[in-house]
Amino acid sequence: MDEIISLSILLNDYGVKSASEVITDIIDSERLVLSHKDSNVPFLELSFPCKIEDSTIKAKFKSKTGLLQVCAKKVTPGIFEGGQTEEDTAPDSATEDVPSKLPSSSSPSPPLDDADLMCDFADEAYMTSLSLQPQENMKNAAVQQGVAAAQGSTIQKTADKAGPVQQKHTQNAYTSQLYPQQPQLPISSCGSESVRLASSIDGTGLAASLGYSFAPLLTLLADTSSHVNAVPKGNPKKAKKQEKKKAGSSALSVAATCTLKLLGESLMLNGWAVCDNYIPGPIVDQVRKEIKQMESHYTPGQIWVGKEADAGAQIAVQDVRGDSVLWMDDQALTATAFIKEGKKQSCSFLTLHQVVCAVDQLIMHELPRYTQGLSLVAAGGRSDVMLAIYPGKGSRFAKHIDNTAQDGRRLTCLCYLNNGWQPEFGGSLRVTSPGQPSADILPLGGRLACFWSKSVAHEVCPTHHPRHSFTLWFYDALEKAEALAAAKVSIGGTASAAAQSSARSLIRDILAQDVITPTEEGCAILANRVKTMPIAALSIVAGVVGAASVQDFVAAATHMDPTSLAVLRDEIRRMGLQQTHAPSL
Ligand SMILES: O=C(O)CCC(=O)C(=O)O
Ligand SMILES: [Fe+2]
């Protein structure tokens, strides 16, 4: 089978280069990121698939960049049918974006075997070409200390988990400051000293002006009898109407540019940004209609523990997060039928798919020009779509940071689907950036909220009304490549329910007030528990705490001192795995 080389490269240039020119440039250059002589030129990210047939060039290219991917995705078995077929993803249809080909670390769908999906990511040569130190394998300070104790040596604590990745970014030219710091956006107080109401930007029709027209969808809503609403050419009345629409859309483009700038600035200043009316109200209704039939397929939200899905390191802890979720990959978004109780039922997520494409366009291609820190998201791609419902009844999600384990996630992006949401329903997203007061963001219909996945602590406040949303996580290409490489060497296999439950019980007991306490006695209990746990369960816990391997985790956990145990508890707490008093569903 021919290989398709999906290539994503950053070019500090507006010039359009052909694939072969780019490949030659890369092979001839010492660095992945090609610099442009005029440093004032805003950065442009190009992502395009191309085919490299010459095996020498291929090998050279791979050793230079490490970003070479060989993608051949088969239709994955699941509840959905239709959508992408094998032909769709065959080598010659080389027009799709790289991101959609990346394996999702979030999808709970059956793991793909090697024949289904082959992705070759960063190797040592890649690190060297960027003059980087390979990432520390051991990410958890407490585990590191434990291993040090086990080996009778002392290991220096990693000062900052994000250190190595941060270093890479600052070493590359593309992180230079594009916009000067702006004064803080106005805030309005809501009575509480530490919490303010988040100010938002009105992005009326933003998606539409970013090249993702919602017009066909709106027409579709107006005329439910037909799915195709092409305006017939040659009809003067309709042509006039179209012209009017065109003029309107150019005004929107200007507005959108301002909005994008504000969004970018808010992200840089606050660590989060909110855009109201990003999705028009009728579109929100249409999405809700489309996903309604899937509600019985939602399952309790799981804690994402920072490793790839095939590492099996996701566990459900219902009292930490009270939502139910449904993951939809790109295949599901284009599905035409699904199987319910053995019966085939037709479905369409056309509108949801369009909205997701608009968000992709915004985050991967528009916003990076207006903010720092997103330059690698076009190449990194995003997670599958996570649909979520908080059923009300006080359900919540405890305070956490999404990416505490260098799993590659750079930006968390939420779209709220709750037209008519009232403040008394609660359910605010409370965001807290380091060194800043918290801000509350109500989950209003059509509102888009985004924040840095690695630094912004956030929680969903108790919700007293069903609350619908979907989330996309956008990856930083470098960190994702490293996470994939690390996951490959550290943990394998999919966890069974029994292993998950055993892992969950250990984590709960570590966090409990009176079970595995940070005392000599608690350390002895932990050591005994670990010695008797099945390897699959230990793999999950190792994934949770960011240990490089099960062996490392076992070594650390059986030689823990009370201080290391206290650190471990704190770190797990920071991931949002702590006990809460959220009501069970
Ligand atoms: O729904 C929200 O507002 C946030 C949910 C969240 O934090 C998450 O799913 O990680
Ligand atoms: Fe979160």
XYZ file of C-alpha atoms and ligand atoms in Angstrom:
596
model
C 0.000 0.000 0.000
C 1.188 3.496 -0.786
C 1.991 5.594 2.206
C 0.507 9.002 2.625
C 2.756 11.391 4.371
C 0.694 13.946 6.177
C 2.932 16.851 6.714
C 2.355 19.840 8.919
C 4.901 22.556 8.887
C 5.070 26.041 10.245
C 6.241 28.638 7.835
C 6.920 32.213 8.801
C 5.798 33.319 5.436
C 2.661 34.044 3.531
C 4.169 32.600 0.384
C 2.574 29.423 -0.792
C 5.112 26.745 -1.390
C 4.592 23.469 -3.076
C 4.971 20.321 -1.057
C 8.211 19.403 -2.778
C 9.688 22.875 -2.171
C 8.832 22.590 1.495
C 10.273 19.121 1.781
C 13.497 20.231 0.127
C 13.669 23.214 2.453
C 13.231 21.036 5.463
C 15.758 18.506 4.376
C 18.254 21.244 3.668
C 17.561 23.197 6.808
C 18.767 22.369 10.252
C 15.525 23.233 11.962
C 11.942 22.252 11.610
C 10.682 25.786 11.764
C 11.883 27.784 8.833
C 12.512 31.359 9.733
C 11.674 34.267 7.558
C 14.052 37.164 7.124
C 11.314 39.660 7.888
C 10.428 38.974 11.486
C 7.454 41.332 11.339
C 5.567 39.004 9.068
C 2.851 37.373 11.109
C 3.198 33.670 11.443
C 1.247 31.439 9.221
C 0.618 27.820 9.830
C 0.285 25.544 6.889
C -0.938 22.066 7.178
C -1.258 19.906 4.151
C -0.960 16.324 3.179
C 1.474 15.243 0.536
C 2.966 12.097 -0.761
C 6.626 11.217 -0.518
C 7.514 8.237 -2.603
C 11.275 8.313 -2.526
C 12.371 6.231 0.427
C 15.688 8.059 0.891
C 13.941 11.415 1.114
C 11.422 9.828 3.416
C 14.081 8.526 5.797
C 15.999 11.780 5.699
C 12.880 13.769 6.250
C 11.807 11.636 9.147
C 15.131 11.890 10.876
C 15.084 15.658 10.438
C 11.584 16.391 11.558
C 10.142 13.473 13.420
C 6.742 14.804 12.396
C 6.381 12.401 9.572
C 3.234 10.440 9.923
C 2.129 7.401 8.059
C -1.604 7.310 8.302
C -3.919 4.672 7.032
C -7.072 4.553 9.026
C -9.660 1.878 8.581
C -13.254 2.300 9.588
C -13.301 1.621 13.291
C -16.027 -0.580 14.645
C -18.436 1.283 16.837
C -22.023 2.191 17.158
C -21.905 4.479 14.169
C -22.192 3.576 10.545
C -21.655 5.607 7.440
C -19.345 8.599 7.497
C -15.788 8.093 6.359
C -15.075 4.955 4.477
C -11.759 3.364 3.804
C -11.753 5.016 0.412
C -12.268 8.397 2.032
C -9.052 8.014 3.929
C -7.127 6.260 1.213
C -3.767 7.768 0.232
C -4.960 9.483 -2.887
C -7.605 11.540 -1.173
C -4.758 13.644 0.108
C -6.769 16.709 0.838
C -7.686 16.284 4.438
C -6.122 18.039 7.343
C -3.485 16.226 9.290
C -5.238 16.671 12.624
C -8.236 14.583 11.698
C -5.873 11.700 11.075
C -4.283 11.786 14.457
C -5.387 9.136 16.854
C -7.525 10.634 19.528
C -6.347 10.170 23.038
C -9.825 10.603 24.280
C -11.999 8.258 22.348
C -13.301 5.326 24.290
C -13.989 3.459 21.035
C -12.230 0.111 20.683
C -8.486 0.577 20.452
C -7.013 0.425 16.992
C -4.405 -2.148 16.337
C -1.211 -1.389 14.493
C -2.703 -2.334 11.162
C -5.541 0.111 11.662
C -3.518 3.119 12.444
C 0.155 3.670 12.062
C 1.620 6.858 13.320
C 5.263 7.472 13.543
C 6.127 10.337 15.767
C 8.999 12.196 17.262
C 12.178 10.319 17.747
C 15.452 11.336 19.282
C 16.656 12.868 16.056
C 13.748 15.243 16.251
C 14.682 16.357 19.723
C 18.256 16.823 18.633
C 17.273 18.842 15.614
C 15.582 21.305 17.946
C 18.493 21.204 20.386
C 16.256 19.929 23.111
C 16.741 17.677 26.018
C 14.453 14.653 25.886
C 11.588 15.111 28.281
C 11.981 13.749 31.770
C 10.332 10.378 31.841
C 9.213 10.685 35.380
C 6.728 13.442 35.674
C 5.537 13.156 39.187
C 7.781 14.659 41.788
C 6.520 12.378 44.519
C 7.089 9.298 42.399
C 10.555 10.524 41.526
C 11.363 10.938 45.165
C 10.009 7.490 45.884
C 12.181 5.941 43.199
C 15.151 7.844 44.552
C 14.446 6.440 47.971
C 14.091 2.967 46.483
C 17.441 3.312 44.786
C 19.042 4.816 47.847
C 19.912 7.966 45.940
C 18.605 11.474 45.758
C 16.915 12.785 42.670
C 16.328 16.453 42.189
C 12.706 17.431 42.063
C 11.518 18.665 38.689
C 11.045 22.331 39.377
C 8.256 22.779 36.890
C 6.453 20.025 35.091
C 6.002 22.213 32.068
C 9.679 23.071 32.012
C 11.035 21.019 29.137
C 8.128 21.811 26.834
C 8.206 25.477 27.694
C 11.872 25.516 26.912
C 11.267 24.168 23.439
C 8.830 26.872 22.685
C 10.983 29.687 23.837
C 13.865 28.320 21.836
C 11.943 28.676 18.630
C 11.441 31.916 16.842
C 7.727 31.514 16.440
C 6.900 32.317 20.025
C 7.964 35.934 19.797
C 5.491 38.465 21.163
C 3.054 39.437 18.454
C 0.919 41.838 20.411
C 1.837 44.157 23.233
C 0.121 43.634 26.548
C -3.230 45.372 26.729
C -5.016 46.679 29.789
C -7.250 44.165 31.520
C -10.694 43.765 30.007
C -13.417 45.368 32.104
C -14.876 43.113 34.721
C -18.097 43.237 36.613
C -18.359 42.162 40.190
C -20.939 39.679 41.339
C -20.754 40.237 45.038
C -18.172 37.670 45.904
C -14.718 39.012 46.579
C -12.821 36.341 44.751
C -15.187 35.727 41.873
C -15.995 38.104 39.097
C -18.281 37.624 36.149
C -16.353 36.850 33.049
C -16.560 39.528 30.432
C -17.286 38.207 27.008
C -16.901 39.366 23.479
C -19.904 39.342 21.204
C -18.990 37.206 18.244
C -22.288 37.440 16.417
C -21.886 35.302 13.365
C -18.154 34.891 13.943
C -18.171 31.370 12.596
C -19.982 32.526 9.477
C -17.430 35.201 8.760
C -14.589 32.747 9.168
C -15.549 30.952 6.020
C -17.947 28.567 7.632
C -21.238 29.835 6.478
C -24.207 28.837 8.516
C -26.489 30.096 5.790
C -27.330 26.633 4.429
C -28.094 25.485 7.931
C -30.364 28.408 8.597
C -32.138 27.742 5.338
C -32.375 24.148 6.335
C -34.089 25.222 9.511
C -36.497 27.421 7.622
C -37.382 24.688 5.199
C -37.352 21.429 7.057
C -38.883 19.608 4.110
C -35.682 19.783 2.135
C -32.035 19.271 2.957
C -30.780 21.022 -0.164
C -31.486 24.687 -0.524
C -29.277 25.909 -3.318
C -30.381 29.281 -4.597
C -31.236 28.904 -8.278
C -29.042 31.048 -10.486
C -30.649 33.583 -12.758
C -33.429 34.487 -10.358
C -33.047 38.287 -10.032
C -34.931 38.522 -6.746
C -32.778 35.880 -5.137
C -29.600 37.330 -6.683
C -30.399 40.690 -5.086
C -30.962 38.992 -1.769
C -27.653 37.207 -2.123
C -25.847 40.446 -2.892
C -27.301 41.981 0.227
C -26.101 39.015 2.213
C -22.628 39.381 0.708
C -22.374 43.012 1.715
C -23.468 42.056 5.203
C -20.873 39.355 5.387
C -18.008 41.698 4.525
C -19.071 43.921 7.415
C -19.087 40.804 9.519
C -15.564 39.992 8.439
C -14.337 43.284 9.839
C -16.226 42.649 13.053
C -14.785 39.165 13.170
C -11.246 40.459 12.874
C -11.818 42.772 15.836
C -13.419 39.946 17.728
C -10.536 37.627 16.982
C -8.087 40.234 18.189
C -10.053 40.637 21.422
C -10.295 36.906 21.880
C -6.560 36.554 21.384
C -5.838 39.344 23.819
C -8.171 37.928 26.428
C -6.439 34.553 26.173
C -3.058 36.176 26.627
C -4.112 38.418 29.497
C -6.530 36.200 31.367
C -5.675 32.706 30.215
C -9.292 32.312 29.086
C -11.634 33.941 26.604
C -15.378 33.960 26.081
C -17.236 34.659 22.873
C -20.998 35.112 23.020
C -23.307 34.259 20.144
C -20.582 32.328 18.452
C -23.242 29.808 17.486
C -26.525 31.425 16.437
C -29.545 30.446 18.578
C -31.394 28.430 15.903
C -28.209 26.479 15.208
C -27.906 25.657 18.897
C -31.485 24.334 18.777
C -30.696 22.282 15.700
C -27.606 20.748 17.325
C -29.653 19.891 20.396
C -32.205 18.172 18.151
C -29.494 16.179 16.435
C -27.891 14.937 19.630
C -31.132 14.270 21.511
C -31.439 10.755 20.126
C -27.978 9.912 21.461
C -28.751 10.727 25.080
C -29.173 7.105 26.092
C -25.627 6.437 24.881
C -23.998 8.955 27.195
C -21.923 7.361 29.925
C -20.592 8.781 33.205
C -17.736 11.211 32.623
C -14.277 9.808 33.111
C -11.235 11.483 34.476
C -8.715 12.012 31.752
C -5.453 10.976 33.231
C -3.057 12.318 30.747
C -2.133 9.307 28.695
C -3.387 7.967 25.442
C -6.662 6.071 25.246
C -4.798 2.892 24.383
C -3.002 3.148 27.668
C -6.371 2.529 29.302
C -5.748 5.286 31.758
C -9.177 6.780 32.054
C -11.330 6.161 35.037
C -14.801 7.217 36.023
C -15.092 8.848 39.418
C -18.700 9.902 39.568
C -18.435 11.976 42.676
C -15.748 14.138 41.097
C -17.553 14.858 37.902
C -21.289 14.543 37.659
C -21.716 14.707 33.927
C -22.405 12.064 31.355
C -20.519 12.179 28.124
C -20.514 10.831 24.618
C -17.347 10.931 22.559
C -17.811 11.444 18.852
C -14.972 10.971 16.438
C -15.022 12.325 12.901
C -16.624 9.140 11.683
C -19.467 9.506 14.153
C -20.003 13.135 13.148
C -20.661 12.083 9.588
C -22.583 8.932 10.487
C -25.892 8.236 8.839
C -27.057 5.465 11.141
C -26.400 4.000 14.542
C -27.296 0.770 16.215
C -29.664 0.914 19.160
C -30.718 -2.287 20.888
C -29.626 -4.247 17.862
C -31.689 -2.085 15.521
C -30.348 0.302 12.970
C -31.606 3.863 13.332
C -30.864 6.710 11.012
C -29.159 9.821 12.307
C -27.512 13.004 11.125
C -25.119 15.315 12.912
C -24.736 17.653 9.992
C -25.166 20.832 12.023
C -22.944 19.691 14.869
C -20.312 18.736 12.330
C -20.490 22.183 10.751
C -20.147 23.888 14.106
C -17.160 21.725 15.010
C -15.537 22.586 11.664
C -16.091 26.267 12.412
C -14.435 25.916 15.817
C -11.534 24.042 14.196
C -11.147 26.873 11.746
C -11.229 29.429 14.544
C -8.764 27.757 16.871
C -6.376 26.166 14.425
C -6.279 28.751 11.674
C -7.634 32.118 12.793
C -6.873 32.640 16.449
C -3.173 31.664 16.258
C -2.565 34.908 14.371
C -3.862 36.888 17.305
C -2.383 35.146 20.284
C 0.746 33.441 21.425
C 0.808 29.822 22.364
C -1.343 28.429 19.580
C 1.239 28.231 16.845
C 1.465 24.468 17.024
C -2.229 23.622 17.256
C -2.829 23.374 13.510
C -0.257 20.622 13.396
C -1.355 19.105 16.699
C -5.002 18.650 15.832
C -7.692 18.115 18.374
C -9.436 15.510 20.429
C -12.692 13.945 19.412
C -15.789 15.893 20.286
C -16.948 15.305 23.846
C -20.677 15.881 24.264
C -21.579 16.381 27.899
C -24.745 16.631 29.928
C -24.880 17.651 33.560
C -28.315 16.456 34.588
C -28.976 19.219 37.119
C -29.698 18.161 40.725
C -26.547 19.941 41.869
C -24.239 17.976 39.597
C -20.809 19.552 39.205
C -17.202 18.952 38.254
C -14.629 19.564 40.959
C -11.840 22.064 40.485
C -9.095 20.704 38.257
C -6.579 21.467 35.563
C -7.151 19.513 32.357
C -3.576 18.760 31.409
C -1.340 18.114 34.378
C 0.575 15.255 32.804
C 1.979 16.775 29.621
C -0.587 14.892 27.550
C -0.364 17.393 24.722
C -3.532 19.370 25.327
C -2.932 23.072 24.894
C -6.351 24.715 24.679
C -9.698 23.588 26.054
C -12.608 24.863 24.034
C -16.235 24.582 25.124
C -19.436 25.379 23.279
C -22.541 25.682 25.398
C -25.839 24.511 24.012
C -28.311 25.959 26.511
C -30.635 28.511 24.973
C -32.623 30.307 27.659
C -30.189 29.518 30.471
C -31.041 31.450 33.631
C -28.445 32.557 36.197
C -30.395 30.786 38.933
C -29.738 27.456 37.171
C -26.129 27.822 38.322
C -23.707 25.656 36.372
C -21.121 28.372 35.806
C -17.713 27.409 34.598
C -15.456 28.985 37.225
C -12.000 29.665 35.808
C -8.956 30.625 37.846
C -5.761 31.628 36.119
C -2.603 31.668 38.207
C -2.398 34.873 40.224
C -5.811 36.124 39.140
C -9.212 36.203 40.774
C -11.690 33.579 39.630
C -14.231 34.376 36.951
C -17.650 32.796 36.451
C -18.866 31.945 32.969
C -22.502 30.937 32.638
C -23.123 28.165 30.076
C -25.288 30.366 27.833
C -26.520 28.974 24.529
C -24.132 29.759 21.657
C -21.352 30.851 23.992
C -17.838 29.652 23.293
C -15.322 29.581 26.110
C -11.697 28.594 25.866
C -8.745 28.500 28.213
C -5.228 27.120 28.473
C -5.457 23.440 29.356
C -2.244 23.400 31.357
C -2.579 26.372 33.621
C -6.193 27.391 34.138
C -7.870 25.677 37.065
C -11.588 25.399 36.536
C -14.691 23.796 37.907
C -18.321 23.424 36.983
C -20.365 24.928 39.799
C -23.430 22.995 40.976
C -25.991 22.853 38.201
C -29.685 22.874 38.938
C -30.930 22.382 35.415
C -29.792 20.025 32.646
C -26.700 21.575 31.116
C -25.508 20.675 27.613
C -22.171 21.389 26.006
C -19.462 19.960 23.855
C -15.743 20.212 24.429
C -12.793 20.058 22.085
C -9.216 19.902 23.250
C -6.619 21.252 20.864
C -3.157 19.771 21.017
C 0.265 21.268 20.841
C 2.011 19.173 18.162
C 5.296 18.830 20.008
C 3.872 17.906 23.353
C 1.425 15.505 21.760
C 4.200 13.766 19.841
C 6.145 13.350 23.059
C 3.102 12.111 24.951
C 2.442 9.542 22.254
C 6.026 8.386 22.294
C 5.995 8.181 26.094
C 2.683 6.303 26.159
C 4.077 3.769 23.721
C 6.984 2.908 25.971
C 5.313 3.147 29.325
C 1.885 1.604 29.400
C 0.110 -0.717 27.062
C -3.189 -2.531 26.868
C -6.714 -1.517 27.651
C -7.862 -1.652 31.206
C -10.586 -4.038 32.211
C -13.441 -2.896 34.392
C -11.933 -4.813 37.316
C -8.573 -3.107 36.869
C -10.274 0.265 36.666
C -12.206 -0.376 39.815
C -9.106 -1.551 41.700
C -7.168 1.527 40.506
C -10.022 3.810 41.464
C -10.236 2.309 44.909
C -6.502 2.848 45.519
C -6.703 6.461 44.364
C -9.708 7.099 46.553
C -7.952 5.590 49.541
C -4.846 7.679 48.933
C -7.050 10.757 48.921
C -9.289 9.745 51.822
C -8.760 11.422 55.179
C -8.268 8.251 57.149
C -7.129 5.362 54.942
C -3.686 5.897 53.399
C -2.607 8.910 55.398
C 0.767 10.633 54.964
C 2.243 8.891 57.986
C 4.639 5.959 58.422
C 1.608 3.749 58.917
C -0.089 5.101 55.776
C 3.057 4.456 53.742
C 3.142 0.851 54.958
C -0.524 0.384 54.014
C 0.156 1.820 50.563
C 3.133 -0.497 50.057
C 1.070 -3.548 51.013
C -1.818 -2.549 48.803
C 0.446 -2.013 45.817
C 2.146 -5.374 46.315
C -1.162 -7.186 46.051
C -2.671 -5.249 43.163
C -2.986 -6.683 39.651
C -0.567 -5.275 37.120
C -3.371 -3.849 34.942
C -4.645 -1.779 37.855
C -1.132 -0.647 38.698
C -0.725 0.453 35.067
C -3.687 2.755 35.421
C -2.460 4.285 38.652
C 1.014 4.672 37.133
C -0.648 6.531 34.261
C -2.566 8.750 36.672
C 0.509 9.806 38.582
C 2.682 10.144 35.495
C 5.181 7.406 36.318
C 7.296 6.240 33.404
C 6.450 2.579 33.940
C 4.561 0.277 36.259
C 7.879 -0.844 37.741
C 8.800 2.727 38.570
C 5.462 3.281 40.194
C 5.700 0.107 42.264
C 9.239 0.974 43.323
C 8.124 4.443 44.336
C 4.928 3.403 46.077
C 6.598 0.699 48.137
C 9.291 3.077 49.389
C 7.316 6.183 50.015
C 7.953 8.402 52.997
C 5.194 10.509 54.553
C 6.384 13.687 52.807
C 6.374 12.053 49.357
C 2.953 10.613 50.070
C 1.662 14.052 51.002
C 3.067 15.427 47.721
C 1.456 12.583 45.797
C -1.919 13.309 47.406
C -1.617 16.970 46.514
C -0.742 16.236 42.922
C -3.634 13.848 42.471
C -5.909 16.414 44.073
C -4.752 19.028 41.613
C -5.850 16.735 38.794
C -9.380 16.935 40.115
C -9.466 13.441 41.527
C -10.350 14.457 45.029
C -13.448 13.422 46.875
C -16.246 15.900 46.598
C -19.692 16.173 47.967
C -21.403 16.204 44.631
C -24.637 14.253 44.791
C -24.592 10.943 43.022
C -26.791 10.721 39.976
O -18.438 21.986 31.011
C -17.616 22.804 31.424
O -17.884 24.003 31.538
C -16.221 22.327 31.802
C -16.042 20.852 31.798
C -14.658 20.434 32.119
O -13.960 21.077 32.830
C -14.086 19.217 31.532
O -14.830 18.440 30.900
O -12.873 18.984 31.708
Fe -11.880 20.499 32.562
